[in-house]
Tab-separated table of C-alpha atoms and ligand atoms in Angstrom:
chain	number	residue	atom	x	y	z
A	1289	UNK	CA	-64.782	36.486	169.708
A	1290	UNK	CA	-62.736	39.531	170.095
A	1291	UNK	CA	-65.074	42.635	172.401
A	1292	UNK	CA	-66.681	45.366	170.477
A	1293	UNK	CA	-65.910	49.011	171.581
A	1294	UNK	CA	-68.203	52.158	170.471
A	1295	UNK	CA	-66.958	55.222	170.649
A	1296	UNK	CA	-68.231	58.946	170.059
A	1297	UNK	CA	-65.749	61.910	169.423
A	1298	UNK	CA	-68.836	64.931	170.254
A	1299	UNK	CA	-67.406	67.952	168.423
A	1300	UNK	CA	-68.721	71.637	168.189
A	1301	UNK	CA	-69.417	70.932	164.388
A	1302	UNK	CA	-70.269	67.154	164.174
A	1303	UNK	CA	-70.419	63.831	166.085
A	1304	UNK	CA	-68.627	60.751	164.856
A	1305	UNK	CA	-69.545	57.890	166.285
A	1306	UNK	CA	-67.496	54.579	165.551
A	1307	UNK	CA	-67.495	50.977	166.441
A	1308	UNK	CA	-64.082	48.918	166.728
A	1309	UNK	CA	-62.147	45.813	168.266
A	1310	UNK	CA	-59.691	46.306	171.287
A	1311	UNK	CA	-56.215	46.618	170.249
A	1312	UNK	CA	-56.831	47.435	166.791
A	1313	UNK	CA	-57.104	51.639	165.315
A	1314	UNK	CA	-59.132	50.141	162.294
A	1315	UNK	CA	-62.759	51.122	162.737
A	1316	UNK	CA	-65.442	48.731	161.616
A	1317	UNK	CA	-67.670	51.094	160.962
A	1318	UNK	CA	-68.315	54.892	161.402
A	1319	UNK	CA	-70.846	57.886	160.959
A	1320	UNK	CA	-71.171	61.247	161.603
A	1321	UNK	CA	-74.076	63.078	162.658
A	1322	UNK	CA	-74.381	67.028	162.857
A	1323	UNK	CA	-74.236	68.804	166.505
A	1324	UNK	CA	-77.719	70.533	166.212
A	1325	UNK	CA	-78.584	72.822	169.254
A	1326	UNK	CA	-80.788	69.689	170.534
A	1327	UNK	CA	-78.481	67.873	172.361
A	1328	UNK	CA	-81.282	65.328	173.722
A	1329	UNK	CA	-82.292	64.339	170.075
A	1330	UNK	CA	-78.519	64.403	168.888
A	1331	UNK	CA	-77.483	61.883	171.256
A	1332	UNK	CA	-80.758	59.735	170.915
A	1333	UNK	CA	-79.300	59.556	167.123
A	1334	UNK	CA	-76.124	58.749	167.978
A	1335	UNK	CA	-77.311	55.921	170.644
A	1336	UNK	CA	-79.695	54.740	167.957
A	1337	UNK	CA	-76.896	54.457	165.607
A	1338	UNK	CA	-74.621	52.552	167.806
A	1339	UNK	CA	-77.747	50.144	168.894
A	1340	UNK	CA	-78.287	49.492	165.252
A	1341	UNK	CA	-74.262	48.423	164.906
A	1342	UNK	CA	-74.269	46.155	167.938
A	1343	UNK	CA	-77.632	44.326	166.330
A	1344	UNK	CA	-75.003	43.805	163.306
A	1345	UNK	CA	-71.846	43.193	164.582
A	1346	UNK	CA	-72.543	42.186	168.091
A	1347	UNK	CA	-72.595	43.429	171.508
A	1348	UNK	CA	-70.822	46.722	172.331
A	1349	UNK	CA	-68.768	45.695	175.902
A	1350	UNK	CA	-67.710	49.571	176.155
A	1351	UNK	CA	-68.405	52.652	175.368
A	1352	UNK	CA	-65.800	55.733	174.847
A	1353	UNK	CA	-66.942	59.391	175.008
A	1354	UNK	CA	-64.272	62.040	173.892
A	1355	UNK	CA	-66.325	65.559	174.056
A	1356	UNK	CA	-65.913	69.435	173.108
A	1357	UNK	CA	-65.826	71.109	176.698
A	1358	UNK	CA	-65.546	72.305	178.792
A	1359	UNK	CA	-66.553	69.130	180.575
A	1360	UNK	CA	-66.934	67.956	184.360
A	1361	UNK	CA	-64.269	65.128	184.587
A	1362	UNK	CA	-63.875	64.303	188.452
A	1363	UNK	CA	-66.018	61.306	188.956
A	1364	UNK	CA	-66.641	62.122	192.593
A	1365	UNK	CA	-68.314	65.522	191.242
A	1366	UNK	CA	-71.994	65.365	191.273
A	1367	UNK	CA	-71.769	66.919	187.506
A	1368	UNK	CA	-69.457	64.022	186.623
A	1369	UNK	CA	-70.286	63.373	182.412
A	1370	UNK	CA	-71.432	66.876	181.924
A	1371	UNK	CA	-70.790	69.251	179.331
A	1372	UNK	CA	-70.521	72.265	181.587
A	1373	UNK	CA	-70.349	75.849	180.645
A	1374	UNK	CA	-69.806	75.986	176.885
A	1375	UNK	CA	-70.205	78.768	174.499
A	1376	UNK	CA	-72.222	75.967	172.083
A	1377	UNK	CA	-75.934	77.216	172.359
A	1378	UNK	CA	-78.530	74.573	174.323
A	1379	UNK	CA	-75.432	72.391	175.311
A	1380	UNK	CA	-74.637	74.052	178.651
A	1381	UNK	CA	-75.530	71.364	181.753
A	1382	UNK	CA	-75.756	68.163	179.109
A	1383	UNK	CA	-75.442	65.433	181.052
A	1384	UNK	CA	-73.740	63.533	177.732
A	1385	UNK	CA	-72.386	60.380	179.921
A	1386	UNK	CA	-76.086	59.762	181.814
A	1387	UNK	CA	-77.974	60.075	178.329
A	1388	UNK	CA	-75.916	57.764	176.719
A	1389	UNK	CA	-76.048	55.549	179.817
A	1390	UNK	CA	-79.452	55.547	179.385
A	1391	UNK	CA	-79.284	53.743	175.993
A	1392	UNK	CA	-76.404	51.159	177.359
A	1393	UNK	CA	-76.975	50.979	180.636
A	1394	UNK	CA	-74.610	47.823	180.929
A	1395	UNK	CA	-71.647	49.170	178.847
A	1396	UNK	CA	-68.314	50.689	180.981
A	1397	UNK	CA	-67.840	54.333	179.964
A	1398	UNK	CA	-65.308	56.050	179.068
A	1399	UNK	CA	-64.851	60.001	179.244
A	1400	UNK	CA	-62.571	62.780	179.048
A	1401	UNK	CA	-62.081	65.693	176.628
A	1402	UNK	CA	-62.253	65.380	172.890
A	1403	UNK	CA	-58.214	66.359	172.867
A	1404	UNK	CA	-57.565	64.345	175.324
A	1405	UNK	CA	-59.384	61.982	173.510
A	1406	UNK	CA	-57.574	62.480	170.018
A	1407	UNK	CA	-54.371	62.507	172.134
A	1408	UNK	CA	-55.012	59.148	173.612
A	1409	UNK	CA	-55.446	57.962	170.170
A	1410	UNK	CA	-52.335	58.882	168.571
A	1411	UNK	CA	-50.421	57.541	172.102
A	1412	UNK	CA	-51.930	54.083	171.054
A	1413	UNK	CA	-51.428	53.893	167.435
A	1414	UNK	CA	-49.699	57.310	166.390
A	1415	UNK	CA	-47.690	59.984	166.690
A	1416	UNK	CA	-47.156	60.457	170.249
A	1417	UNK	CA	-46.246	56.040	170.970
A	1418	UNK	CA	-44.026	55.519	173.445
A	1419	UNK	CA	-43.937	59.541	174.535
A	1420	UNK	CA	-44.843	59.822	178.317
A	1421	UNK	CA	-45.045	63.860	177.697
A	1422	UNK	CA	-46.238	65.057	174.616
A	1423	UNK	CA	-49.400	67.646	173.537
A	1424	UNK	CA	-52.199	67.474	171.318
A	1425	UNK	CA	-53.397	70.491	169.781
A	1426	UNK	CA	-56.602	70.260	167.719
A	1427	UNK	CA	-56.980	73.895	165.524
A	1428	UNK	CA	-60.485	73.729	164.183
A	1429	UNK	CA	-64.208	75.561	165.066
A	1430	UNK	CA	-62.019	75.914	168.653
A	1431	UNK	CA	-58.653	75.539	169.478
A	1432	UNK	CA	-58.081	73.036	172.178
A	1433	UNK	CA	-55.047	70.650	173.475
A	1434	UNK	CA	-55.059	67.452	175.754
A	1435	UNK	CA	-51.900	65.455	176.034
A	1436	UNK	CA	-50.332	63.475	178.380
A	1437	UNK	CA	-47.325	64.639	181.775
A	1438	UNK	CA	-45.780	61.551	182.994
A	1439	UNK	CA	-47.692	59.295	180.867
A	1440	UNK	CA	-50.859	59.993	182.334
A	1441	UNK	CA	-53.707	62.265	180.492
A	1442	UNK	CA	-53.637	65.971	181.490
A	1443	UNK	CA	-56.279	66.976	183.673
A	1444	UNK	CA	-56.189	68.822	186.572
A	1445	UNK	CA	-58.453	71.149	188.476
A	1446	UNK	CA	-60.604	71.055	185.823
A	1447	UNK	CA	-58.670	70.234	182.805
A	1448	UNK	CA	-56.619	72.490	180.529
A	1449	UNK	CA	-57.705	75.014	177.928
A	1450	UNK	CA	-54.188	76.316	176.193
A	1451	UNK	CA	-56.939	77.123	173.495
A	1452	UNK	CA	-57.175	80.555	175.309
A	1453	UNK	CA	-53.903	81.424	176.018
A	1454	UNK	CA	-52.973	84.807	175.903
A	1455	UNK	CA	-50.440	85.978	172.832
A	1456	UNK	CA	-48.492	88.999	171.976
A	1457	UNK	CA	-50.397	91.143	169.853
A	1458	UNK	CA	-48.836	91.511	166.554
A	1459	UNK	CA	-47.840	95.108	165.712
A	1460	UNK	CA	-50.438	97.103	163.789
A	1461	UNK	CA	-53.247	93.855	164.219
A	1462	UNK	CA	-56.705	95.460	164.731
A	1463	UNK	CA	-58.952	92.292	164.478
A	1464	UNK	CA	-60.867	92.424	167.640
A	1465	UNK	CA	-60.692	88.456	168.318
A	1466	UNK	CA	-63.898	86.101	168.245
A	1467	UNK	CA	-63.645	84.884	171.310
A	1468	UNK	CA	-66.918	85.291	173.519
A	1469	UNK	CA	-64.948	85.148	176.997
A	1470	UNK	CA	-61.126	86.700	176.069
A	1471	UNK	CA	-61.884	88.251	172.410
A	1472	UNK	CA	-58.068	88.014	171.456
A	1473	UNK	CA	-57.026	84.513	172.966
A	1474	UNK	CA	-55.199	82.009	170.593
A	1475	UNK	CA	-58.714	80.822	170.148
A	1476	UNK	CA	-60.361	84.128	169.228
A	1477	UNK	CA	-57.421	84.867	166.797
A	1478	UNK	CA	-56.948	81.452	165.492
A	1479	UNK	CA	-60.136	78.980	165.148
A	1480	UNK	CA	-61.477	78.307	161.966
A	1481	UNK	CA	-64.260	81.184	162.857
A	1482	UNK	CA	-62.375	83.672	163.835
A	1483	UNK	CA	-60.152	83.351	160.497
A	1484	UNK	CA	-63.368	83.504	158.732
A	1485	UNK	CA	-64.794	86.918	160.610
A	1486	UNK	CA	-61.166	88.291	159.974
A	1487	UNK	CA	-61.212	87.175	156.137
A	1488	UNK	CA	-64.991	86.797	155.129
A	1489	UNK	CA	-63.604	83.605	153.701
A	1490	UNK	CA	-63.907	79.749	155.410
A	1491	UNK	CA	-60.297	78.815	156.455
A	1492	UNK	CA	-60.271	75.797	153.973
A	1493	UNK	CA	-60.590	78.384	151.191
A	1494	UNK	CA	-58.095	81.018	152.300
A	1495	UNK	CA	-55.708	81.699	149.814
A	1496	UNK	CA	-52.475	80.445	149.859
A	1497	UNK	CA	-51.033	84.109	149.084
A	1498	UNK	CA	-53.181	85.472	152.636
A	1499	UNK	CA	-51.119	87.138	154.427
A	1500	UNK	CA	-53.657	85.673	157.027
A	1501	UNK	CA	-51.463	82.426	157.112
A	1502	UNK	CA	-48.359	84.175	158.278
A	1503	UNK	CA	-50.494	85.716	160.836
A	1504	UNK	CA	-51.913	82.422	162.483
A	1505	UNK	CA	-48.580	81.132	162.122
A	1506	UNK	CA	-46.856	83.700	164.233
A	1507	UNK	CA	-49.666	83.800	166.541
A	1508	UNK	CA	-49.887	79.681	167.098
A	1509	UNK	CA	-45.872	80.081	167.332
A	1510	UNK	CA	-46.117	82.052	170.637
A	1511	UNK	CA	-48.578	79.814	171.840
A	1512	UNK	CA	-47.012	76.842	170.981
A	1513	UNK	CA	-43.308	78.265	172.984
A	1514	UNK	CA	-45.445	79.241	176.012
A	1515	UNK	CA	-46.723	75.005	176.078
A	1516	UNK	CA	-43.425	74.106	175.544
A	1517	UNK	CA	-41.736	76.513	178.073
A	1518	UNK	CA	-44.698	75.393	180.556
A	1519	UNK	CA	-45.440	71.276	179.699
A	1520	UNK	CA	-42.012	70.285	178.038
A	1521	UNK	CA	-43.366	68.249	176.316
A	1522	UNK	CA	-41.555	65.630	173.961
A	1523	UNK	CA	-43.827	66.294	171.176
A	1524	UNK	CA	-46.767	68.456	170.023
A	1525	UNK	CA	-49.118	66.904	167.165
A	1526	UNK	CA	-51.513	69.192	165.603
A	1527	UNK	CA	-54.486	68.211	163.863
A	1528	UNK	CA	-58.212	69.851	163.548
A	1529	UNK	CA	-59.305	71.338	159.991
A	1530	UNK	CA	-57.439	75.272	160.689
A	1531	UNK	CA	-54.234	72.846	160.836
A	1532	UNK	CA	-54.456	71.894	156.557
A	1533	UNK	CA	-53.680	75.506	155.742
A	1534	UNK	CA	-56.545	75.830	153.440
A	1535	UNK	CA	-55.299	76.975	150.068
A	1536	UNK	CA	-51.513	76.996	151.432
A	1537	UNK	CA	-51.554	73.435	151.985
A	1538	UNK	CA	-50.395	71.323	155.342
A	1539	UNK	CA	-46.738	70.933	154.478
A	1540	UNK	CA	-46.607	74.912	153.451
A	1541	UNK	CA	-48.200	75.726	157.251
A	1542	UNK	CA	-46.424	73.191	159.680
A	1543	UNK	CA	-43.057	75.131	157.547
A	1544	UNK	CA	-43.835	78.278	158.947
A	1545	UNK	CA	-45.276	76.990	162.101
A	1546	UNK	CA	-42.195	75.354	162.897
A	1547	UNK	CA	-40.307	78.250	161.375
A	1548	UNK	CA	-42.283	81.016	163.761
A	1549	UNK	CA	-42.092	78.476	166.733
A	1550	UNK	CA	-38.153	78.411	166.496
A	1551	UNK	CA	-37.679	82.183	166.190
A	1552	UNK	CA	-39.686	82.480	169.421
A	1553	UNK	CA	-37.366	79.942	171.598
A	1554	UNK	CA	-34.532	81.928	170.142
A	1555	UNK	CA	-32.785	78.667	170.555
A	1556	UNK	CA	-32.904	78.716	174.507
A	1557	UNK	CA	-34.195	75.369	174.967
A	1558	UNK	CA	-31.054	72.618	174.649
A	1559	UNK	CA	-33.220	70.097	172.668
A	1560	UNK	CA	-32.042	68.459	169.413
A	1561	UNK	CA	-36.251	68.050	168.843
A	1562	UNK	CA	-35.931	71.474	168.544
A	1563	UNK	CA	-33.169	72.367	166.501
A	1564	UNK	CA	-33.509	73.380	162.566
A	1565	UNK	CA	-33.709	69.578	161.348
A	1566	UNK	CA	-35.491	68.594	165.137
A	1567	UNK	CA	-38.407	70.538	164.768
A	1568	UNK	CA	-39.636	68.681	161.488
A	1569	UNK	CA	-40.686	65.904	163.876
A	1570	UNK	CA	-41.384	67.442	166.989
A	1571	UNK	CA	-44.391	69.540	165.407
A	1572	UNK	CA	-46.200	67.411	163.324
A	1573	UNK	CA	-49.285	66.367	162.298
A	1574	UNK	CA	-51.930	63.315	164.122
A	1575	UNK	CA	-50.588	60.243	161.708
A	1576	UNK	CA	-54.425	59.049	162.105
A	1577	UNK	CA	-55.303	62.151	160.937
A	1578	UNK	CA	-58.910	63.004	160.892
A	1579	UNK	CA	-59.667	59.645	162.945
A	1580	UNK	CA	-57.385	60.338	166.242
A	1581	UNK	CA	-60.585	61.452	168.020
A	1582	UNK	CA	-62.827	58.326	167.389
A	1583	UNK	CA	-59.918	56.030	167.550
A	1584	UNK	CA	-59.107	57.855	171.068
A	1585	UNK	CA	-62.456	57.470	171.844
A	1586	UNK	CA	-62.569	53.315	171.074
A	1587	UNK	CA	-59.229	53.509	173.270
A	1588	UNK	CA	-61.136	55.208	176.286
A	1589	UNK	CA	-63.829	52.491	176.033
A	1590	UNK	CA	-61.221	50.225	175.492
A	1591	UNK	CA	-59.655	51.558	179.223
A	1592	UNK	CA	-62.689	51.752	180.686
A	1593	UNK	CA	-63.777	48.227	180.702
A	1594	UNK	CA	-60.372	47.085	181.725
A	1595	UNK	CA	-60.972	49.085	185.065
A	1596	UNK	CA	-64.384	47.875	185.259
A	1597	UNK	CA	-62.576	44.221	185.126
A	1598	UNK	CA	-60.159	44.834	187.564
B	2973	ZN	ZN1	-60.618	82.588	174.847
């Protein structure tokens, strides 16, 4: 019998939880459960759920946690597993690795962001196979991108947040920003919230004739040159809910994404990825689409045990 991997993608909106075989993206089965601001009785759902799906299918060998952040990734760290110092009401200090260790306390673990997650994901079975340096941008309730440098997952001090980098203001742009630590970050001007305290109106039902859309083009376009001046990265894949252009469609907003990004390298950067017919690849959307995170997430449990076996 092939092992069982479960997996959890903890986002600021919902949790999916999944269960899947190694070396397949197909999931078996999935659900998603709202993030309430009760992280203990969230999780307890979640680990009920998965306990219920190894009863039916069989034993779960690993277990793959890709989470909203920030997060505490250095294993060494005494606040290894923790969800750290989030804007998400009641979630600061959540220990999410110990209380779903609690409820599998034999399974190998998994962790790392939920990007880095979703960008794990589409390295396996997606967009980004067979890249070594490529980005993952997710544009949804936050904006937030994982990826991989050398063919190893981004992390760093801490690990980055090119959510809240800092873009040019465009000319004659009053809308203070929504986000709670930079107000006019990528984030604050970008997310799916912040469109909708700009607009009064949810991203997903922005009108395609907003001149909104041209906005969060032009701002994403700077942000997007500044990763590519900085990372170099061989590919950026952008998916999250923000990233369907609502009314527009997702065809009509990677066009002017790409469009915006290209004016901004000004054609500096000697890439063919990049040029006018380049680009159409090189920006593009997750090809598992809304599953890259809980795929990713079977993938980390799916790394995870094959440390623990080493
Ligand atoms: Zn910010």
């Amino acid at each position: 019998m092939r092992d069982l991997v479960g997996g959890i993608e903890a986002g600021g909106t919902k949790i999916v939880c999944g269960v899947g075989t190694i070396g397949s993206a197909g999931l078996i089965d999935r659900e998603e459960i709202p993030t309430s601001d009760n992280p203990e009785a969230v999780l307890e759902q979640v680990g009920s759920w998965l306990l219920d799906r190894e009863s039916k299918h069989g034993k779960l060998a690993a277990l793959g946690i890709a989470s909203f952040g920030p997060v505490d990734l250095k294993t060494t760290s005494p606040q290894y597993g923790h969800i750290t110092s989030t804007p998400k009401p009641r979630w600061t200090d959540t220990d999410i690795v110990g209380l779903v260790k609690k409820q599998f306390p034999d399974a190998a673990i998994g962790f790392d962001t939920d990007v880095n997650g979703a960008a794990l994901g589409e390295h396996r079975y997606g967009a980004a196979r067979g890249l070594n340096d490529f980005v993952y941008i997710t544009m949804g309730t936050g904006i937030g991108a994982g990826g991989m440098s050398g063919g190893i997952l981004l992390h760093g001090l801490v690990h980055p947040e090119m959510g809240h980098l800092l873009v040019p203001r465009i000319h004659g742009d009053e809308f203070a920003g929504s986000c709670k630590y930079h107000g006019a970050c990528w984030e604050g001007l970008c997310s799916g919230p912040a469109i909708a305290a700009r607009t009064g109106t949810a991203a997903t039902d922005l009108p395609a004739d907003s001149p909104v859309w041209n906005m969060i083009a032009r701002y994403s376009a700077a942000a997007i040159a500044n990763i590519i001046f900085t990372l170099s990265p061989e590919r950026i894949i952008i998916g999250g809910s923000v990233r369907k252009g609502g009314k527009l469609g997702e065809a009509k907003f990677f066009e002017s994404l790409r469009r915006e990004t290209r004016k901004v390298l000004s054609d500096y950067i000697a890439s063919s990825s990049l040029d006018v017919n380049g680009i159409n690849s090189y920006i593009t959307p997750p090809v598992l689409g809304n599953d890259a995170g809980i795929v990713g997430a079977l993938v980390l449990a799916e790394d995870a045990l094959r440390l623990n076996r080493r």
